[in-house]
Amino acid sequence: MTTPPHTVGEGAELLPVATAARTRAALRTLVRPDRGLALTGIGVLVAATVIGLLVQPLLGRIVDIVADGRPAGDLTLPVVLLIAVAAVQGVTTTLGLTRVARLGETVLARLREQFVERALNLPADRLERAGSGDLTARVTGDVARVTEAVRSALPEMARSVLAIGLTLGALALLDVRFLLAALLAVPVQLLTARWYVRRAVTLYADQRVANGAQQQQLLETIGGAVTVRGHRLEERHTERGADRSRKAVDLTMRSVNLVLGFYGRLHIAEYIGLAAVLIAGFWLVRDGAVSIGTATAAALYFHSLFGPVNAALVLLDDAQSAAAGLARLVGVTDLAEQPEPKPGKPEAAGRPEPGRLEPDGEPLPGEPEPAGKATPGKAVPASVPRQRVASPEAAVSVHAVSHAYGPGRPVLHEVSLTLAPGEHVALVGASGAGKSTLARIVAGVQQPTAGTVTGPTAGTVTAPAGPGGPSVVLVTQEVHVFTGTLADDLRLARPDATDDDLRAALATVDALDWAAALPDGLATVVGEGGHRLDAARAQQLALARLVLADPALAVLDEATAEAGSAGARALERSAGAALTGRTALVVAHRLTQAVAADRVVVLEAGRVVESGPHEMLRDADGPYAALWRAWSGSRAAPHP
C-alpha cells in the first residue's frame, strides 16, 4: 500500500511513497533469505554485551576491597578478570558487528537490485508525469541515506539496544530498587522519543520531497537552458529555483531545531535517572541492604547507559531519515509491481474477439467491412478510423486503444491496427500525432489507458523468435552505448552469442567494416571513457543488437533520425536489413521509409485517418498525399 502521490510544480505528479506498514513488510521480505546470518549476528552481540556487563560488578568488588581495608593482593583477581573481560568483549563485539554489517550489505545489495529492476519497468508516461528529478533523487539521495544507515547505524543500533536491555536487567539483579529508580528516567525518554518521532517522520518525508522538487527544477532549467534563454525566461526559472531551494533550506533548519530540542529533553531524563539511582544507593547502603561496591556498580551501570541511549536516539534520527528514504524506494517498487488503475471504464484484458473472416480476408456477407482495411485503389476514409476486425493470424492486433498523459491530455483515440506476420507498417503523421506513443504501446513499454493489444507484447507469442531472446524489441532514436567492450555491448541482446555471431550481426547492418577497424576490434572499449561512437554508428550498434535478439516483432521509433541527412540513407539500409524476415512497425521520420513499407498508416491528432500502400495513398489526394508533396517538393521523389 502506498500513499497518494505528491504533486509538485506545474503538472508534475511525484511517484508514490509506501506506508510505514508496507515499508516494514518489504524490509522483512528483504531480510528473510538471511535469517540465519541475522540470528547468529545478534546472538554473538548478546554474548559480547553480557560479557561487558561484568565490568561494573568487578569495579564494585575493587571498591569493596579498598573500603574494607583488605590486602593489596586481593585486587589481583578482579584486575585480571577486568583485562580478560575487555579482551573477550572486544573479540566477540567485532565478530558480531561484522556479521550484522554483512547482513546489512547483503540486504542493501538486494534492495538496490530490486529497485533498479522495478524502476526500469515503470511505465514511460508515469515517469513523464513525475519528472526525472523525483526518480533521480530517489536513486541518489534516498539510496545514499539507506546505505549510510545500513553501514553505520544498523550495527551500532543493534549493539545499543542490546546494551540498554541487558543493563536494565543487571540493575534488577543487583537490587530491584535500583531498577525502579533508573526507570524514573523512562517516562521522560519515551515522551521525548514520541515527541520526536511524530514530528520527524513527516518532516523528513517533506524534506525528501522538497529536495526532489529542487532537483527537478534544476534539471529542467539546465537541460532546457537554450530554450530558457531563447524565451528570456531566466528570471522566472531563477525565481522558481530559489523558491524551491528556500523550501528545502527551511525544512532542513526545522530538522536541526527538532534535533536540538530532542537532545535537551534527553539530558533532563539522564539527570533524573542518575540522581534517583544515587539516592537509592545512599539509602540502601545506610540500611545495610547493599555494600558500597554494589551501589557503585549500580551507579556505573546507569552511567554506562548514557552512551547506548544517546547512540540509539542519535541513530533514531538517522533511522527516521533512512525510513523515509526506504518508503520512497518501496513506493517505486510497488508501483512497478502493480499497474496503475486506468481512468475511465476498464476494458477486458486479453485478445479482442476477432470478426469472422473468409480465408481471403474479406468479411462474410452481412458483416461490416473492417475500418482501416485497405481495398485496392481506395484509401480508408478519415470518418472510419477504427479497425475492429483483426485477422486470427495477425502478428499484432491493436484494438480500440486510447491513451492520455493525464486528465485532459489525450494522445490516442480508439486506434485499431493489425500487423500481419512479416508485414512492415510505417506510421506517418505530423509531430504530436501520437506515433511514438502508439509505438511504445505496441512494444509493451507503455500501457494504454483503454483498449487491448494482442501479440508478442501481450504474451500471446509463447516463445521468442530468437533462442532465449525477447519476442519484441523497441529501437528508438535515443540509443545508448554502454560502457565496456564492443562485444559486451552487443551481447546485451544475446549473452551466449559467439564472436562469429557478433560479426554476422554487424555485417547485416553494414557495420562490420568500421567495427573491425577499431583499435582492438570487438575488444575495443566503447561508451563513457572509451572509444566514442558517432550517432550513426551508435544506431547501427543498436540495430545489430536487434539482429542478435532476433525478435518476432521489431518496433523502430525514428531509429534513423540521429544520422542526419548525410547518413540517413545508409542507416535506412541498415534498418531494412535488420527488419528482414520479421514483423515491423516503423515510426517514419523520412517518407523514404514509408515508400519501402508494405503499408502506410497515417495518424492525425491521435486517430488513424488513412491506411494503405504508398502508391495508393500518394494518388488518393488525402493527408498522406499532402505530406508527400510537402516532403518531396524540394528533392527528387525516390522510387519505391
XYZ file of C-alpha atoms in Angstrom:
640
model
C 0.000 0.000 0.000
C 1.292 3.428 -0.899
C 0.262 6.935 -0.040
C -1.231 9.127 -2.776
C 1.445 10.691 -4.946
C 2.521 14.250 -4.216
C 2.039 16.941 -6.810
C 4.862 19.449 -7.130
C 5.395 22.155 -9.669
C 3.328 22.664 -12.788
C 1.639 19.336 -13.500
C 4.378 17.164 -12.003
C 2.974 14.217 -10.089
C 5.676 12.678 -7.935
C 5.996 8.940 -7.548
C 4.152 7.451 -4.559
C 5.597 6.776 -1.100
C 4.916 3.487 0.710
C 3.134 3.493 4.055
C 5.000 2.559 7.237
C 3.301 -0.848 7.375
C 4.189 -1.615 3.759
C 7.779 -0.484 4.314
C 8.148 -2.811 7.312
C 6.692 -5.691 5.310
C 9.119 -5.016 2.454
C 12.029 -4.913 4.904
C 11.026 -8.280 6.383
C 10.903 -9.723 2.884
C 14.392 -8.417 2.153
C 15.850 -9.876 5.373
C 14.043 -13.240 5.218
C 16.598 -15.037 2.976
C 19.361 -14.247 5.530
C 17.591 -15.093 8.763
C 20.418 -17.399 9.830
C 23.000 -14.661 9.448
C 20.787 -12.260 11.381
C 20.246 -14.689 14.278
C 23.926 -15.571 14.634
C 24.989 -11.933 14.462
C 22.518 -10.897 17.152
C 23.442 -13.926 19.247
C 27.142 -13.028 19.227
C 26.331 -9.406 20.091
C 24.206 -10.579 23.031
C 27.128 -12.655 24.292
C 29.511 -9.700 23.901
C 27.137 -7.397 25.787
C 26.657 -9.882 28.630
C 30.411 -10.246 28.994
C 30.784 -6.452 29.056
C 28.301 -6.209 31.921
C 30.829 -7.938 34.179
C 32.938 -4.753 34.265
C 30.728 -2.846 36.745
C 30.479 -5.655 39.367
C 34.247 -6.155 39.155
C 34.817 -2.438 39.734
C 32.346 -2.590 42.632
C 34.337 -5.521 44.034
C 37.503 -3.417 43.886
C 35.679 -0.616 45.746
C 34.604 -3.057 48.487
C 38.157 -4.420 48.842
C 39.543 -0.909 49.258
C 36.715 0.200 51.613
C 37.217 -2.853 53.806
C 40.970 -2.230 54.000
C 41.918 -5.652 52.641
C 45.443 -6.531 51.418
C 46.508 -5.239 48.009
C 46.901 -8.829 46.801
C 43.137 -9.229 46.877
C 42.928 -6.826 43.946
C 44.833 -9.166 41.620
C 41.913 -11.410 40.650
C 39.415 -8.578 39.873
C 42.031 -6.743 37.824
C 42.973 -9.882 35.819
C 39.283 -10.566 35.226
C 38.781 -6.993 34.011
C 41.569 -7.474 31.464
C 40.098 -10.793 30.340
C 36.602 -9.283 30.041
C 37.942 -6.433 27.914
C 39.757 -8.834 25.570
C 36.855 -11.278 25.150
C 34.325 -8.495 24.744
C 36.443 -6.852 22.046
C 36.713 -10.086 20.046
C 33.030 -11.033 20.314
C 31.863 -7.487 19.602
C 33.984 -7.350 16.449
C 32.661 -10.719 15.299
C 29.044 -9.761 15.995
C 29.285 -6.349 14.305
C 30.956 -7.971 11.292
C 28.085 -10.392 10.857
C 25.475 -7.665 11.315
C 27.327 -5.468 8.805
C 27.434 -8.365 6.337
C 23.698 -8.797 6.801
C 23.149 -5.108 6.137
C 25.285 -5.075 2.991
C 23.521 -8.166 1.640
C 20.082 -6.668 2.231
C 21.243 -3.361 0.771
C 22.505 -5.058 -2.399
C 19.192 -6.905 -2.720
C 17.285 -3.641 -2.277
C 19.363 -1.863 -4.910
C 18.947 -4.661 -7.446
C 15.208 -4.808 -6.843
C 14.819 -1.042 -7.081
C 16.778 -0.780 -10.343
C 14.893 -3.717 -11.849
C 11.495 -2.301 -10.932
C 12.410 1.282 -11.879
C 13.385 0.134 -15.371
C 9.919 -1.398 -15.759
C 7.984 1.718 -14.769
C 5.502 2.947 -17.404
C 7.026 5.685 -19.514
C 4.058 8.005 -19.080
C 4.244 7.618 -15.285
C 7.862 8.732 -15.334
C 6.997 11.649 -17.591
C 4.321 12.822 -15.154
C 6.713 12.541 -12.205
C 9.673 14.124 -13.939
C 13.223 12.815 -13.917
C 14.173 14.799 -10.792
C 11.983 12.711 -8.476
C 13.387 9.390 -9.641
C 16.923 10.812 -9.666
C 16.531 11.992 -6.063
C 15.415 8.516 -5.032
C 18.223 6.778 -6.905
C 20.854 9.083 -5.393
C 19.744 10.736 -2.139
C 17.392 8.077 -0.789
C 19.670 5.180 -1.663
C 22.565 7.062 -0.037
C 20.534 7.600 3.161
C 19.604 3.940 3.380
C 23.180 2.913 2.583
C 24.579 5.124 5.348
C 22.050 3.778 7.827
C 22.833 0.166 6.948
C 26.595 0.596 7.130
C 26.828 2.698 10.291
C 23.503 2.901 12.086
C 22.354 -0.713 11.898
C 25.315 -2.348 13.722
C 25.500 0.400 16.347
C 21.749 0.385 16.869
C 21.749 -3.371 17.420
C 24.547 -3.120 19.977
C 22.968 -0.134 21.769
C 19.530 -1.728 22.084
C 21.056 -4.917 23.488
C 23.197 -2.934 25.924
C 20.181 -0.980 27.210
C 18.027 -4.048 27.751
C 20.704 -6.170 29.383
C 21.968 -3.313 31.581
C 18.494 -2.757 32.979
C 18.375 -6.489 33.699
C 21.718 -6.278 35.508
C 20.385 -3.418 37.662
C 17.490 -5.632 38.684
C 19.905 -8.414 39.662
C 21.815 -6.027 41.944
C 18.604 -4.866 43.592
C 15.237 -4.300 42.031
C 15.049 -0.902 43.737
C 17.964 0.279 41.607
C 15.966 -0.673 38.527
C 12.901 1.181 39.788
C 14.998 4.284 40.417
C 16.535 4.085 36.951
C 13.119 3.687 35.366
C 12.151 7.180 36.579
C 14.001 8.465 33.511
C 11.997 6.270 31.128
C 8.772 8.345 31.009
C 10.735 11.439 30.040
C 12.682 9.460 27.425
C 9.541 7.866 25.977
C 7.716 11.180 25.788
C 10.775 12.713 24.166
C 11.040 9.902 21.619
C 7.316 10.092 20.877
C 7.508 13.871 20.504
C 10.431 13.500 18.129
C 9.112 10.638 16.002
C 5.717 12.242 15.450
C 7.432 15.302 14.012
C 10.417 13.654 12.352
C 8.559 11.197 10.081
C 6.547 13.898 8.335
C 9.390 16.396 8.390
C 11.929 14.066 6.797
C 9.412 12.883 4.195
C 8.635 16.510 3.299
C 12.336 17.249 3.199
C 12.960 14.453 0.681
C 10.042 15.662 -1.448
C 11.382 19.212 -1.369
C 14.840 18.006 -2.369
C 13.317 16.049 -5.255
C 11.374 19.107 -6.419
C 14.504 21.231 -6.155
C 16.494 18.737 -8.198
C 13.723 18.506 -10.787
C 13.714 22.286 -11.199
C 17.492 22.354 -11.626
C 17.373 19.555 -14.220
C 14.626 21.298 -16.174
C 16.429 24.656 -16.092
C 19.850 23.292 -17.039
C 18.530 20.787 -19.572
C 16.420 23.431 -21.287
C 18.910 26.277 -20.907
C 18.832 27.115 -24.616
C 15.032 27.359 -24.622
C 15.035 29.328 -21.368
C 17.440 31.879 -22.796
C 15.649 31.934 -26.133
C 12.349 32.890 -24.495
C 14.004 35.185 -21.916
C 12.733 33.101 -19.030
C 15.913 33.283 -16.958
C 14.369 35.407 -14.218
C 11.281 33.204 -13.907
C 13.306 29.991 -13.699
C 15.723 31.573 -11.240
C 12.807 32.566 -9.013
C 11.367 29.036 -9.185
C 14.721 27.522 -8.317
C 15.233 29.952 -5.448
C 11.724 29.287 -4.115
C 12.245 25.527 -4.085
C 15.706 25.969 -2.554
C 14.223 28.141 0.212
C 11.662 25.450 0.967
C 14.391 22.810 1.172
C 16.543 25.012 3.450
C 13.572 25.852 5.662
C 12.803 22.171 6.154
C 16.476 21.479 6.903
C 16.562 24.172 9.593
C 13.366 22.802 11.110
C 15.006 19.376 11.333
C 18.065 20.910 13.060
C 15.858 22.644 15.644
C 13.966 19.412 16.151
C 17.196 17.538 16.936
C 18.390 20.229 19.369
C 15.101 20.116 21.262
C 15.316 16.335 21.272
C 18.716 16.288 22.992
C 17.757 18.943 25.515
C 14.889 16.777 26.744
C 17.130 13.704 26.882
C 19.637 15.409 29.163
C 16.849 16.125 31.630
C 15.964 12.405 31.639
C 19.600 11.459 32.322
C 19.852 13.802 35.317
C 16.601 12.485 36.785
C 17.684 8.852 36.439
C 21.198 9.243 37.789
C 20.024 11.296 40.767
C 17.399 8.653 41.570
C 19.963 5.796 41.445
C 22.441 7.688 43.669
C 19.728 8.493 46.227
C 18.566 4.857 46.194
C 22.155 3.716 46.704
C 22.601 6.069 49.630
C 19.510 4.763 51.412
C 20.296 1.092 50.683
C 23.901 1.387 51.900
C 22.792 3.248 55.034
C 20.268 0.486 55.791
C 22.883 -2.226 55.123
C 20.871 -3.710 52.252
C 23.796 -3.445 49.830
C 27.501 -2.713 50.003
C 29.226 0.421 48.781
C 30.637 -1.606 45.886
C 27.153 -2.734 44.822
C 25.857 0.830 44.966
C 28.885 1.897 42.938
C 28.179 -0.823 40.359
C 24.544 0.344 40.099
C 25.610 3.960 39.511
C 28.157 2.815 36.950
C 25.507 0.673 35.213
C 23.189 3.642 34.871
C 26.029 5.913 33.778
C 27.006 3.334 31.163
C 23.501 3.683 29.729
C 24.233 7.272 28.668
C 26.288 6.092 25.709
C 23.898 3.418 24.348
C 20.792 5.543 24.973
C 22.309 8.580 23.294
C 23.643 6.427 20.463
C 20.259 4.760 19.979
C 18.487 8.100 19.936
C 21.081 9.647 17.643
C 20.601 6.681 15.366
C 16.854 7.137 15.724
C 17.376 10.384 13.842
C 19.260 8.521 11.121
C 16.708 5.734 11.203
C 13.832 8.158 10.618
C 15.637 9.696 7.683
C 16.507 6.270 6.303
C 12.943 5.061 6.858
C 11.636 8.000 4.837
C 14.086 7.138 2.049
C 13.204 3.440 2.210
C 9.496 4.266 1.985
C 10.171 6.229 -1.196
C 12.140 3.328 -2.681
C 9.446 0.800 -1.765
C 6.846 3.118 -3.276
C 8.631 2.820 -6.625
C 8.976 -0.970 -6.427
C 5.298 -1.339 -5.548
C 4.317 0.937 -8.414
C 6.235 -1.274 -10.827
C 4.712 -4.447 -9.375
C 1.097 -3.269 -9.565
C -0.026 -1.415 -12.694
C -1.743 1.870 -12.024
C -5.539 1.854 -12.280
C -6.592 3.351 -15.556
C -9.055 6.213 -15.607
C -12.418 5.570 -17.129
C -14.124 2.270 -17.684
C -11.530 -0.504 -17.867
C -11.728 -2.878 -20.771
C -11.254 -6.592 -20.509
C -7.692 -7.701 -20.885
C -6.657 -10.203 -23.490
C -7.341 -10.664 -27.163
C -10.444 -8.929 -28.543
C -12.912 -11.272 -30.130
C -11.989 -11.260 -33.821
C -14.599 -10.865 -36.513
C -15.364 -13.766 -38.838
C -13.199 -13.693 -41.926
C -13.191 -15.689 -45.134
C -9.831 -17.291 -45.959
C -9.057 -14.431 -48.346
C -9.596 -11.881 -45.581
C -12.938 -10.493 -46.842
C -15.854 -10.310 -44.376
C -18.722 -12.744 -44.703
C -21.941 -11.440 -46.208
C -23.744 -9.219 -43.756
C -20.566 -8.400 -41.803
C -19.396 -4.752 -41.898
C -16.157 -4.091 -43.697
C -13.428 -3.576 -41.085
C -12.363 0.039 -40.843
C -8.745 0.567 -41.721
C -8.684 -2.352 -44.162
C -7.330 -1.066 -47.425
C -9.002 -2.192 -50.630
C -7.229 -1.817 -53.958
C -7.364 1.733 -55.208
C -9.212 3.052 -52.195
C -7.817 4.822 -49.117
C -9.537 4.362 -45.789
C -11.662 7.473 -45.108
C -10.980 9.558 -42.025
C -14.551 9.117 -40.862
C -13.986 5.398 -40.183
C -10.844 5.317 -38.022
C -11.489 2.123 -36.058
C -10.285 -1.231 -37.322
C -12.458 -3.502 -35.247
C -11.827 -6.816 -37.023
C -8.440 -8.442 -36.564
C -7.175 -11.408 -38.504
C -6.709 -14.507 -36.327
C -3.316 -14.913 -37.993
C -2.264 -11.368 -37.154
C 1.141 -10.971 -35.545
C -0.096 -7.912 -33.646
C -3.619 -6.629 -33.149
C -4.317 -3.218 -31.611
C -7.977 -2.861 -30.700
C -9.593 0.480 -29.831
C -6.537 1.738 -27.973
C -6.713 5.154 -26.334
C -4.106 6.876 -24.235
C -3.767 10.098 -22.269
C -0.840 11.569 -20.353
C -3.050 12.723 -17.515
C -6.578 14.182 -17.387
C -7.443 16.333 -20.368
C -4.317 15.333 -22.322
C -5.498 12.649 -24.764
C -2.946 11.452 -27.295
C -4.629 8.452 -28.941
C -8.338 7.987 -29.639
C -9.585 4.404 -30.161
C -6.829 3.436 -32.568
C -7.126 -0.027 -34.131
C -4.405 -1.587 -36.220
C -3.432 -5.061 -37.395
C 0.024 -6.203 -38.476
C 0.163 -9.441 -40.413
C 3.126 -11.783 -39.864
C 6.145 -10.459 -41.716
C 4.411 -7.184 -42.660
C 6.260 -3.879 -42.447
C 3.973 -0.983 -41.467
C 5.121 2.645 -41.434
C 3.485 5.150 -39.072
C 3.339 8.624 -40.612
C 1.986 11.896 -39.291
C 2.822 15.347 -38.055
C 4.667 15.871 -34.794
C 2.349 15.226 -31.860
C 0.053 12.901 -33.813
C 0.703 10.068 -31.354
C 3.101 7.942 -33.409
C 5.703 7.369 -30.696
C 3.031 6.715 -28.083
C 1.416 4.047 -30.280
C 4.830 2.515 -30.991
C 5.650 2.258 -27.275
C 2.246 0.702 -26.565
C 2.720 -1.902 -29.313
C 6.189 -2.641 -27.940
C 4.757 -3.162 -24.454
C 6.858 -0.374 -22.952
C 3.766 1.662 -22.127
C 0.284 0.574 -21.106
C -2.731 2.110 -22.876
C -5.373 3.995 -20.957
C -8.031 1.892 -22.682
C -8.183 -0.844 -25.296
C -6.175 -4.000 -25.843
C -3.039 -5.109 -27.645
C -2.533 -8.758 -28.527
C 0.552 -10.331 -29.950
C 4.139 -10.607 -28.669
C 3.690 -7.698 -26.232
C 0.625 -9.309 -24.615
C 2.159 -12.722 -24.194
C 0.255 -14.468 -26.984
C 3.522 -15.457 -28.609
C 4.581 -18.251 -26.296
C 8.173 -18.498 -27.461
C 10.516 -15.766 -28.628
C 11.853 -15.923 -32.108
C 15.456 -15.987 -31.015
C 16.977 -18.534 -28.592
C 16.056 -17.135 -25.215
C 15.546 -13.656 -26.617
C 12.586 -11.297 -26.390
C 9.553 -11.585 -28.658
C 9.525 -7.837 -29.303
C 12.307 -5.233 -29.413
C 11.940 -1.443 -29.461
C 14.701 0.696 -31.004
C 14.407 4.470 -30.611
C 16.498 7.383 -31.825
C 17.885 7.806 -28.299
C 20.202 4.808 -28.228
C 22.815 4.262 -25.536
C 26.312 2.880 -25.913
C 27.059 1.001 -22.717
C 30.497 1.244 -21.171
C 32.579 -1.849 -21.906
C 33.910 -3.682 -24.905
C 32.010 -3.615 -28.175
C 31.462 -7.374 -27.827
C 29.942 -6.946 -24.352
C 27.688 -4.188 -25.640
C 26.396 -6.457 -28.397
C 25.980 -9.444 -26.084
C 23.469 -7.498 -24.016
C 20.989 -8.694 -26.645
C 22.183 -12.313 -26.583
C 24.691 -13.268 -23.880
C 25.551 -16.636 -25.468
C 26.440 -15.139 -28.869
C 29.835 -16.144 -30.255
C 32.249 -13.708 -31.883
C 31.148 -15.065 -35.267
C 27.530 -14.285 -34.341
C 28.541 -10.744 -33.419
C 30.384 -10.243 -36.707
C 27.436 -11.630 -38.655
C 25.049 -9.208 -36.911
C 27.382 -6.268 -37.606
C 27.707 -7.347 -41.244
C 23.925 -7.477 -41.581
C 23.653 -3.782 -40.696
C 26.778 -2.770 -42.691
C 28.773 -2.061 -39.531
C 31.429 -4.762 -39.711
C 33.969 -2.662 -41.623
C 34.170 0.152 -39.090
C 33.939 -2.277 -36.160
C 36.868 -4.311 -37.496
C 38.843 -1.084 -37.978
C 38.588 -0.165 -34.290
C 41.894 -0.309 -32.369
C 41.071 -3.670 -30.720
C 38.205 -4.808 -32.909
C 35.398 -6.375 -30.879
C 37.525 -5.958 -27.744
C 37.620 -2.150 -28.115
C 36.208 -0.360 -25.085
C 33.317 1.920 -26.082
C 30.949 4.158 -24.174
C 31.852 6.569 -21.391
C 35.636 6.867 -21.131
C 36.186 4.598 -24.135
C 36.192 4.913 -27.912
C 33.428 7.334 -28.811
C 30.935 6.283 -31.480
C 29.057 8.890 -33.506
C 25.257 8.884 -33.689
C 25.064 6.801 -36.876
C 27.411 4.096 -35.586
C 25.658 4.007 -32.218
C 22.389 3.450 -34.081
C 23.938 0.667 -36.153
C 25.098 -0.903 -32.912
C 21.510 -0.821 -31.640
C 20.286 -2.390 -34.893
C 22.933 -5.107 -34.581
C 21.621 -5.868 -31.088
C 18.159 -6.179 -32.629
C 19.513 -8.724 -35.129
C 21.103 -10.716 -32.302
C 17.914 -10.639 -30.224
C 16.006 -11.905 -33.283
C 12.521 -10.864 -32.104
C 9.263 -11.762 -33.817
C 8.276 -8.094 -33.806
C 10.548 -5.076 -34.180
C 9.368 -1.548 -33.403
C 11.502 1.321 -34.688
C 10.676 4.773 -33.341
C 12.510 7.192 -35.647
C 15.521 4.927 -35.249
C 17.396 6.588 -38.129
C 16.681 10.202 -37.216
C 20.000 10.887 -35.475
C 22.096 10.157 -38.578
C 21.243 13.454 -40.266
C 20.672 13.857 -43.975
C 24.100 12.599 -44.989
C 23.915 9.241 -43.248
C 20.169 8.692 -43.302
C 20.110 6.590 -46.476
C 22.874 4.298 -45.235
C 21.193 3.925 -41.852
C 17.856 3.203 -43.516
C 19.524 0.389 -45.465
C 20.875 -0.959 -42.180
C 17.416 -0.790 -40.630
C 15.868 -2.509 -43.630
C 18.364 -5.350 -43.400
C 17.739 -5.721 -39.657
C 13.989 -5.960 -40.250
C 14.212 -8.598 -42.949
C 12.108 -11.644 -42.150
C 10.277 -10.172 -39.170
C 7.129 -8.156 -38.500
C 7.920 -4.469 -38.108
C 6.243 -1.236 -37.067
C 8.312 1.784 -38.099
C 7.705 5.362 -36.989
C 8.946 7.130 -40.109
C 10.638 10.493 -39.836
C 11.544 10.326 -43.547
C 8.976 9.280 -46.101
C 11.534 7.104 -47.870
C 10.809 4.661 -45.036
C 7.116 4.795 -45.922
C 7.935 4.067 -49.575
C 9.764 0.908 -48.560
C 7.000 -0.292 -46.207
C 4.281 -2.763 -47.174
C 1.648 -0.425 -45.768
C 1.456 3.148 -44.544
C -0.761 4.212 -41.629
C -1.378 7.938 -41.255
C -2.152 9.389 -37.805
C -3.704 12.783 -37.216
C -4.450 14.043 -33.712
C -4.289 10.516 -32.329
C -6.588 8.915 -34.927
C -5.984 6.700 -37.948
C -7.066 8.704 -40.985
C -5.533 6.661 -43.810
C -4.112 3.194 -44.338
C -2.751 1.572 -47.473
C 0.285 1.135 -49.714
C 2.413 4.160 -50.548
C 1.361 4.402 -54.202
C -2.338 4.240 -53.392
C -2.186 6.892 -50.666
C 0.073 9.129 -52.746
C -2.504 9.173 -55.549
C -5.559 9.451 -53.259
C -5.163 13.202 -52.688
C -5.609 12.755 -48.915
C -3.491 13.653 -45.881
C -0.650 11.371 -46.952
C -0.547 12.890 -50.422
C -0.263 16.331 -48.825
C 2.585 15.141 -46.624
C 4.297 13.577 -49.627
C 4.054 16.755 -51.706
C 5.386 18.865 -48.819
C 8.249 16.475 -48.134
C 9.303 15.807 -51.725
C 8.783 19.342 -53.007
C 12.454 20.293 -52.630
C 14.009 16.946 -53.613
C 13.675 14.332 -56.279
C 10.994 11.862 -55.295
C 12.590 8.481 -54.562
C 11.312 5.449 -56.387
C 9.741 2.580 -54.462
